[in-house]
Short mmCIF file of C-alpha atoms and ligand atoms in Angstrom, two decimals:
data_model
loop_
_atom_site.label_atom_id
_atom_site.label_comp_id
_atom_site.label_asym_id
_atom_site.label_seq_id
_atom_site.Cartn_x
_atom_site.Cartn_y
_atom_site.Cartn_z
CA MET A 279 0.00 0.00 0.00
CA ALA A 280 1.29 3.41 -0.88
CA PHE A 281 0.70 6.52 1.18
CA LYS A 282 -1.52 9.05 -0.47
CA ARG A 283 -2.35 12.65 0.10
CA PRO A 284 -5.71 13.31 1.69
CA LYS A 285 -8.40 14.18 -0.84
CA ILE A 286 -10.62 17.03 0.30
CA ALA A 287 -13.94 17.51 -1.49
CA LEU A 288 -15.58 20.91 -1.19
CA ILE A 289 -19.25 20.60 -2.05
CA GLY A 290 -20.33 24.13 -2.92
CA GLY A 291 -17.92 26.56 -4.50
CA GLY A 292 -19.49 29.82 -3.41
CA GLN A 293 -18.10 32.38 -1.00
CA ILE A 294 -17.13 29.95 1.77
CA GLY A 295 -16.12 27.23 -0.70
CA GLY A 296 -13.60 29.57 -2.34
CA VAL A 297 -11.91 30.49 0.95
CA LEU A 298 -11.92 26.84 2.00
CA ALA A 299 -10.04 25.92 -1.17
CA GLN A 300 -7.47 28.64 -0.66
CA LEU A 301 -6.90 27.71 2.99
CA CYS A 302 -6.54 24.00 2.13
CA ALA A 303 -3.90 24.98 -0.43
CA LEU A 304 -2.01 27.45 1.77
CA ARG A 305 -1.83 24.87 4.55
CA GLU A 306 -1.14 21.99 2.16
CA LEU A 307 -3.83 19.92 3.86
CA GLY A 308 -4.33 17.75 0.81
CA ASP A 309 -5.54 17.75 -2.77
CA VAL A 310 -8.71 19.71 -3.31
CA VAL A 311 -11.66 19.05 -5.58
CA MET A 312 -14.41 21.64 -5.65
CA PHE A 313 -17.89 20.58 -6.76
CA ASP A 314 -20.65 23.00 -7.75
CA ILE A 315 -23.68 22.84 -10.01
CA VAL A 316 -22.69 26.10 -11.71
CA GLN A 317 -20.93 25.11 -14.93
CA ASP A 318 -17.22 25.94 -15.09
CA MET A 319 -17.20 28.05 -11.91
CA PRO A 320 -15.44 25.54 -9.61
CA GLN A 321 -12.96 24.85 -12.42
CA GLY A 322 -12.29 28.59 -12.71
CA LYS A 323 -11.94 29.20 -8.97
CA THR A 324 -9.57 26.34 -8.37
CA LEU A 325 -7.52 27.26 -11.46
CA ASP A 326 -7.18 30.78 -10.10
CA ILE A 327 -5.98 29.49 -6.71
CA ALA A 328 -3.60 26.97 -8.31
CA GLU A 329 -2.00 29.77 -10.29
CA ALA A 330 -0.90 31.37 -7.00
CA SER A 331 0.99 28.22 -5.98
CA ARG A 332 4.39 29.45 -7.18
CA ILE A 333 3.94 32.70 -5.28
CA ASP A 334 2.58 31.23 -2.06
CA GLY A 335 4.79 28.17 -2.26
CA PHE A 336 2.18 25.44 -1.93
CA ASP A 337 2.11 22.24 -3.93
CA VAL A 338 -1.24 20.48 -3.94
CA LYS A 339 -3.61 19.51 -6.74
CA LEU A 340 -6.68 21.69 -7.13
CA SER A 341 -9.52 20.88 -9.49
CA GLY A 342 -13.13 21.75 -10.11
CA THR A 343 -15.99 19.53 -11.19
CA ASN A 344 -19.68 19.61 -12.01
CA SER A 345 -20.18 15.89 -11.56
CA TYR A 346 -20.14 13.83 -8.39
CA GLU A 347 -17.73 11.36 -9.95
CA GLY A 348 -15.10 14.01 -9.41
CA ILE A 349 -15.26 13.57 -5.63
CA ALA A 350 -14.69 9.80 -5.86
CA GLY A 351 -12.65 8.48 -2.97
CA ALA A 352 -12.62 11.75 -1.01
CA ASP A 353 -11.39 11.39 2.56
CA ILE A 354 -13.23 14.40 3.82
CA CYS A 355 -16.14 16.43 2.40
CA ILE A 356 -16.91 19.97 3.48
CA VAL A 357 -20.43 20.99 2.50
CA THR A 358 -21.43 24.59 1.87
CA ALA A 359 -23.97 23.96 -0.90
CA GLY A 360 -27.20 25.83 -0.40
CA LEU A 361 -29.00 29.05 -1.06
CA PRO A 362 -29.17 32.06 1.22
CA ARG A 363 -32.58 33.36 2.23
CA LYS A 364 -33.98 35.75 -0.35
CA PRO A 365 -36.49 38.53 0.28
CA GLY A 366 -40.03 37.14 0.50
CA MET A 367 -38.80 33.64 1.30
CA SER A 368 -40.25 32.08 4.45
CA ARG A 369 -38.21 29.96 6.82
CA ASP A 370 -40.01 26.89 5.47
CA ASP A 371 -39.16 27.89 1.89
CA LEU A 372 -35.48 28.09 2.77
CA LEU A 373 -35.65 24.86 4.72
CA THR A 374 -37.27 23.08 1.77
CA THR A 375 -34.83 24.52 -0.78
CA ASN A 376 -31.71 23.73 1.20
CA ALA A 377 -32.98 20.35 2.38
CA ASN A 378 -33.50 19.36 -1.26
CA ILE A 379 -29.95 20.46 -2.04
CA ILE A 380 -28.44 18.66 0.95
CA LYS A 381 -30.38 15.51 0.08
CA GLN A 382 -28.79 15.50 -3.39
CA VAL A 383 -25.37 16.26 -1.93
CA ALA A 384 -25.72 13.49 0.66
CA GLU A 385 -26.63 10.98 -2.03
CA GLY A 386 -23.59 12.04 -4.07
CA ILE A 387 -21.32 11.67 -1.07
CA LYS A 388 -22.83 8.32 -0.13
CA THR A 389 -22.24 6.97 -3.64
CA TYR A 390 -18.82 8.38 -4.42
CA ALA A 391 -17.14 9.00 -1.06
CA PRO A 392 -18.68 6.32 1.17
CA ASP A 393 -15.77 6.28 3.61
CA SER A 394 -15.46 10.04 4.03
CA PHE A 395 -15.87 12.32 6.99
CA VAL A 396 -18.48 15.01 6.36
CA ILE A 397 -18.40 18.52 7.79
CA VAL A 398 -21.63 20.40 7.10
CA ILE A 399 -21.68 24.21 7.08
CA SER A 400 -24.91 24.93 5.16
CA ASN A 401 -27.77 26.55 7.02
CA PRO A 402 -29.96 25.95 8.89
CA LEU A 403 -26.96 24.09 10.25
CA ASP A 404 -28.42 21.77 12.86
CA ALA A 405 -31.17 20.58 10.50
CA MET A 406 -28.84 20.10 7.55
CA VAL A 407 -26.39 17.99 9.57
CA THR A 408 -29.28 15.82 10.74
CA LEU A 409 -30.44 15.30 7.16
CA MET A 410 -26.88 14.55 5.99
CA LYS A 411 -26.59 11.84 8.65
CA GLU A 412 -29.97 10.32 7.75
CA VAL A 413 -29.42 10.21 3.99
CA THR A 414 -25.80 9.00 4.04
CA GLY A 415 -26.43 6.54 6.86
CA PHE A 416 -22.81 7.17 7.91
CA PRO A 417 -21.95 6.60 11.56
CA ALA A 418 -22.29 9.66 13.79
CA ASN A 419 -18.54 10.05 14.32
CA ARG A 420 -18.21 10.80 10.57
CA VAL A 421 -21.00 13.38 10.16
CA PHE A 422 -20.83 16.63 12.08
CA GLY A 423 -21.34 20.34 11.65
CA GLN A 424 -19.48 23.61 11.98
CA ALA A 425 -20.94 26.35 14.13
CA GLY A 426 -19.34 26.35 17.58
CA VAL A 427 -15.75 26.92 16.45
CA LEU A 428 -16.83 30.12 14.75
CA ASP A 429 -19.25 31.25 17.45
CA SER A 430 -16.54 30.66 20.08
CA SER A 431 -13.95 32.53 18.03
CA ARG A 432 -16.32 35.47 17.74
CA PHE A 433 -16.89 35.46 21.50
CA ALA A 434 -13.13 35.26 22.14
CA THR A 435 -12.48 38.13 19.73
CA PHE A 436 -14.94 40.42 21.52
CA ILE A 437 -13.43 39.51 24.90
CA ALA A 438 -9.91 40.25 23.66
CA TRP A 439 -10.97 43.64 22.30
CA GLU A 440 -12.78 44.51 25.50
CA LEU A 441 -9.87 43.58 27.78
CA GLY A 442 -7.12 44.83 25.49
CA VAL A 443 -5.33 41.48 25.56
CA SER A 444 -4.10 39.16 22.84
CA VAL A 445 -6.88 37.09 21.33
CA LYS A 446 -4.38 34.21 21.33
CA ASP A 447 -4.73 33.97 25.09
CA VAL A 448 -8.52 34.00 25.21
CA ASN A 449 -10.43 30.74 25.61
CA ALA A 450 -14.16 30.98 25.18
CA LEU A 451 -16.69 28.29 24.47
CA VAL A 452 -20.12 28.52 22.88
CA LEU A 453 -22.50 25.55 23.03
CA GLY A 454 -25.95 24.80 21.68
CA GLY A 455 -27.61 25.23 18.31
CA HIS A 456 -26.39 27.65 15.64
CA GLY A 457 -28.97 30.33 16.17
CA ASP A 458 -29.77 33.16 18.50
CA THR A 459 -30.34 30.68 21.33
CA MET A 460 -26.68 29.61 21.33
CA VAL A 461 -25.06 29.34 24.77
CA PRO A 462 -21.84 31.33 25.35
CA LEU A 463 -20.35 29.88 28.55
CA VAL A 464 -19.36 32.95 30.55
CA ARG A 465 -18.22 31.02 33.62
CA TYR A 466 -15.63 29.07 31.64
CA ALA A 467 -14.24 32.01 29.64
CA ASN A 468 -10.64 32.78 30.59
CA VAL A 469 -7.49 34.58 29.52
CA ASN A 470 -4.77 31.98 29.85
CA GLY A 471 -6.38 30.67 33.01
CA CYS A 472 -7.52 34.03 34.44
CA PRO A 473 -11.33 34.10 34.58
CA VAL A 474 -12.70 36.76 32.24
CA MET A 475 -15.35 37.84 34.74
CA GLU A 476 -12.66 38.50 37.34
CA LEU A 477 -10.70 40.63 34.87
CA LEU A 478 -13.83 42.55 33.91
CA GLU A 479 -14.67 43.13 37.58
CA GLN A 480 -11.18 44.53 38.18
CA LYS A 481 -11.69 46.88 35.27
CA TYR A 482 -15.28 47.96 35.91
CA GLY A 483 -16.54 46.74 39.28
CA ALA A 484 -19.02 43.91 39.67
CA GLU A 485 -22.18 45.56 38.36
CA LYS A 486 -20.79 47.14 35.19
CA ALA A 487 -18.75 44.00 34.51
CA LYS A 488 -21.95 42.00 34.25
CA GLU A 489 -23.45 44.52 31.83
CA VAL A 490 -20.33 44.50 29.66
CA MET A 491 -20.38 40.70 29.54
CA GLU A 492 -24.07 40.67 28.67
CA GLU A 493 -23.33 42.97 25.74
CA MET A 494 -20.60 40.64 24.51
CA VAL A 495 -22.89 37.62 24.82
CA LYS A 496 -25.55 39.48 22.85
CA ARG A 497 -23.07 40.52 20.18
CA THR A 498 -21.85 36.92 19.88
CA ARG A 499 -25.40 35.66 19.38
CA ASN A 500 -26.02 38.30 16.70
CA ALA A 501 -22.55 38.19 15.15
CA GLY A 502 -23.68 36.49 11.95
CA GLY A 503 -26.43 39.06 11.50
CA GLU A 504 -24.04 41.92 12.21
CA VAL A 505 -21.84 40.86 9.28
CA VAL A 506 -24.86 40.28 7.00
CA ALA A 507 -26.12 43.80 7.76
CA LEU A 508 -22.75 45.30 6.82
CA LEU A 509 -22.16 43.21 3.70
CA LYS A 510 -25.69 43.83 2.36
CA THR A 511 -25.36 40.78 0.09
CA GLY A 512 -24.35 37.37 1.42
CA SER A 513 -23.15 36.30 4.84
CA ALA A 514 -19.83 35.81 6.63
CA PHE A 515 -17.43 33.65 4.66
CA TYR A 516 -13.83 34.13 5.79
CA SER A 517 -14.39 33.10 9.39
CA PRO A 518 -16.76 30.17 8.72
CA ALA A 519 -14.15 28.80 6.31
CA SER A 520 -11.35 29.17 8.88
CA ALA A 521 -13.49 27.38 11.44
CA ALA A 522 -14.23 24.42 9.18
CA ILE A 523 -10.57 24.16 8.19
CA GLN A 524 -9.55 23.92 11.84
CA MET A 525 -11.95 20.98 12.17
CA ALA A 526 -10.78 19.31 8.96
CA GLU A 527 -7.15 19.71 10.00
CA ALA A 528 -7.87 18.10 13.38
CA VAL A 529 -9.22 15.04 11.59
CA ILE A 530 -6.60 14.86 8.82
CA LYS A 531 -3.69 15.24 11.27
CA ASP A 532 -5.32 13.24 14.07
CA GLU A 533 -4.78 16.18 16.42
CA LYS A 534 -7.30 15.23 19.15
CA ARG A 535 -8.35 18.88 19.30
CA VAL A 536 -11.04 19.81 21.78
CA LEU A 537 -13.47 21.90 19.77
CA PRO A 538 -17.15 22.76 19.94
CA VAL A 539 -18.81 20.77 17.19
CA CYS A 540 -22.39 20.09 16.16
CA ALA A 541 -22.44 16.40 17.06
CA LEU A 542 -25.06 13.72 17.60
CA LEU A 543 -25.82 13.40 21.31
CA ASN A 544 -26.78 10.16 22.92
CA GLY A 545 -27.90 11.13 26.39
CA GLU A 546 -25.21 13.74 27.09
CA TYR A 547 -26.58 17.02 28.45
CA GLY A 548 -29.90 15.21 28.88
CA VAL A 549 -30.33 15.05 25.10
CA LYS A 550 -30.85 11.96 23.02
CA ASN A 551 -30.60 11.48 19.27
CA LEU A 552 -30.25 15.15 18.40
CA TYR A 553 -27.45 17.18 16.81
CA VAL A 554 -26.31 19.96 19.15
CA GLY A 555 -23.12 21.98 19.58
CA VAL A 556 -20.93 20.55 22.36
CA PRO A 557 -17.20 20.20 23.00
CA VAL A 558 -15.78 17.04 21.45
CA VAL A 559 -12.40 15.46 20.83
CA LEU A 560 -11.74 15.63 17.07
CA GLY A 561 -9.16 13.27 15.63
CA ALA A 562 -8.57 10.68 12.94
CA ASN A 563 -11.86 9.01 13.81
CA GLY A 564 -13.81 12.24 13.57
CA VAL A 565 -15.87 12.86 16.69
CA GLU A 566 -13.97 10.54 19.02
CA LYS A 567 -15.50 11.64 22.28
CA ILE A 568 -18.21 13.96 23.48
CA ILE A 569 -17.21 16.02 26.48
CA GLU A 570 -20.01 16.52 28.96
CA LEU A 571 -19.53 19.58 31.15
CA LYS A 572 -21.28 19.99 34.47
CA LEU A 573 -23.44 22.96 33.62
CA ASN A 574 -24.98 24.95 36.43
CA GLU A 575 -28.70 25.49 36.57
CA GLU A 576 -28.70 28.72 34.60
CA GLU A 577 -26.43 27.30 31.88
CA GLN A 578 -28.47 24.10 31.60
CA LYS A 579 -31.62 26.20 31.25
CA MET A 580 -30.07 28.12 28.34
CA MET A 581 -28.93 24.82 26.83
CA ASP A 582 -32.49 23.45 27.11
CA VAL A 583 -33.87 26.49 25.28
CA SER A 584 -31.30 26.00 22.53
CA VAL A 585 -32.01 22.27 22.34
CA ASN A 586 -35.72 23.01 22.00
CA ALA A 587 -35.02 25.38 19.13
CA VAL A 588 -33.11 22.59 17.35
CA LYS A 589 -35.94 20.15 18.09
CA GLY A 590 -38.35 22.61 16.47
CA LEU A 591 -36.21 22.64 13.32
CA VAL A 592 -36.12 18.85 13.23
CA GLU A 593 -39.91 18.75 13.67
CA ASP A 594 -40.26 21.15 10.72
CA MET A 595 -38.08 18.84 8.64
CA LYS A 596 -40.29 15.90 9.57
CA ARG A 597 -43.43 17.85 8.74
CA LEU A 598 -41.96 18.73 5.34
CA GLY A 599 -41.18 15.06 4.74
CA PHE A 600 -37.37 15.22 4.83
CA LEU A 601 -36.77 13.22 8.00
CA SER A 602 -38.46 10.09 9.18
O1 TXD B 2180 -21.15 28.87 10.64
C1 TXD B 2180 -21.88 28.47 9.78
N1 TXD B 2180 -22.31 27.22 9.80
C2 TXD B 2180 -22.31 29.38 8.70
C3 TXD B 2180 -23.15 28.86 7.67
C4 TXD B 2180 -21.82 30.70 8.64
C5 TXD B 2180 -22.10 31.47 7.54
C6 TXD B 2180 -22.88 31.00 6.42
N2 TXD B 2180 -23.44 29.71 6.60
C7 TXD B 2180 -24.14 29.04 5.50
O2 TXD B 2180 -23.20 28.43 4.65
C8 TXD B 2180 -24.94 29.92 4.58
O3 TXD B 2180 -26.17 30.26 5.15
C9 TXD B 2180 -25.10 28.99 3.39
O4 TXD B 2180 -26.13 28.06 3.62
C10 TXD B 2180 -23.78 28.23 3.35
C11 TXD B 2180 -22.83 28.67 2.26
O5 TXD B 2180 -22.54 30.03 2.37
P1 TXD B 2180 -21.82 30.81 1.17
O6 TXD B 2180 -21.63 32.21 1.60
O7 TXD B 2180 -20.65 30.05 0.67
O8 TXD B 2180 -22.98 30.76 0.07
P2 TXD B 2180 -22.90 30.94 -1.51
O9 TXD B 2180 -21.79 31.85 -1.88
O10 TXD B 2180 -24.28 31.24 -1.96
O11 TXD B 2180 -22.47 29.48 -2.03
C12 TXD B 2180 -23.33 28.40 -2.06
C13 TXD B 2180 -22.95 27.58 -3.26
C14 TXD B 2180 -23.17 28.30 -4.59
O12 TXD B 2180 -21.96 28.34 -5.33
C15 TXD B 2180 -24.22 27.43 -5.31
O13 TXD B 2180 -24.04 27.36 -6.71
C16 TXD B 2180 -23.99 26.10 -4.65
O14 TXD B 2180 -23.77 26.40 -3.29
N3 TXD B 2180 -25.09 25.16 -4.82
C17 TXD B 2180 -24.89 23.85 -4.93
N4 TXD B 2180 -23.77 23.13 -4.90
C18 TXD B 2180 -23.89 21.81 -5.08
N5 TXD B 2180 -25.07 21.19 -5.26
C19 TXD B 2180 -26.22 21.88 -5.28
N6 TXD B 2180 -27.40 21.25 -5.46
C20 TXD B 2180 -26.15 23.28 -5.12
N7 TXD B 2180 -27.08 24.26 -5.09
C21 TXD B 2180 -26.42 25.41 -4.90
#
């Protein structure tokens, strides 16, 4: 048996897909194939990135395809295929449109990359991961979603700005579904071991510190919307791509990273058979372990609200006939 480079399939070559391809190349994570239904576009994007290889000094194969055969044998698939919500479109309309797309994508992956790990990014995230799992029938350790890495990075960024410290030293964790019910864990947030709340209290006193933290929690929950409002068209794409690449790298390099991932729970946090964002160990076997934190009453309550929001999405998917 010969060693081979990992093959990374990017399903969806839009805004996030493009940055994913460039990051895979810059980090030499493996050979990249980008799939999209738009004729020639993934071929053009990957050609453009490949032509920077001499300048940036990377050496990986990049290609584009409009047929699922092109992803044959992929080790890892990162899925961004889907449409954004358009004016006049209801939540159900978007759910139906993207569920139809993810169903197609899942069938393509099942047929051509049956041994792959699948990272779903498409929205509504928690519902699309659930559908991906159901259609592929892959084991839960191989199908998971990106939300928490980004939400946590956003939270950490705001904390760093507020305290005037390096973002590299900030650890912050966001659990729950990928929506405005997400659960930023204030009690666990720290700057290289120093509790963030303590640092805020030193700066502002107890009362104001609480207010400042509440603002940061609110901003984290609305961070996606904040970017959408500024961009006017489309949603965040640099940071979601970075987040998914960190997850892919953890799997490809068997790093055993502890990252918040949308993973299938089986009793943890009082939740059974539902995809929710929780810290996991990510390594060569994908989701290798789910880490169950001892949440306090207030945190568990927020988690329950978030879990219920995800359950609602799953119910909608059942009602629309996508999930059994
Ligand atoms: O953190 C997160 N999980 C997210 C998720 C953060 C930001 C955005 N998030 C969602 O990711 C967003 O709501 C979208 O559902 C996806 C992808 O976002 P992106 O900004 O990359 O969207 P684009 O630019 O519209 O790209 C989507 C591509 C586009 O090129 C389409 O032609 C393609 O998807 N597409 C398909 N590809 C394959 N197969 C099918 N059927 C298909 N339909 C559309």
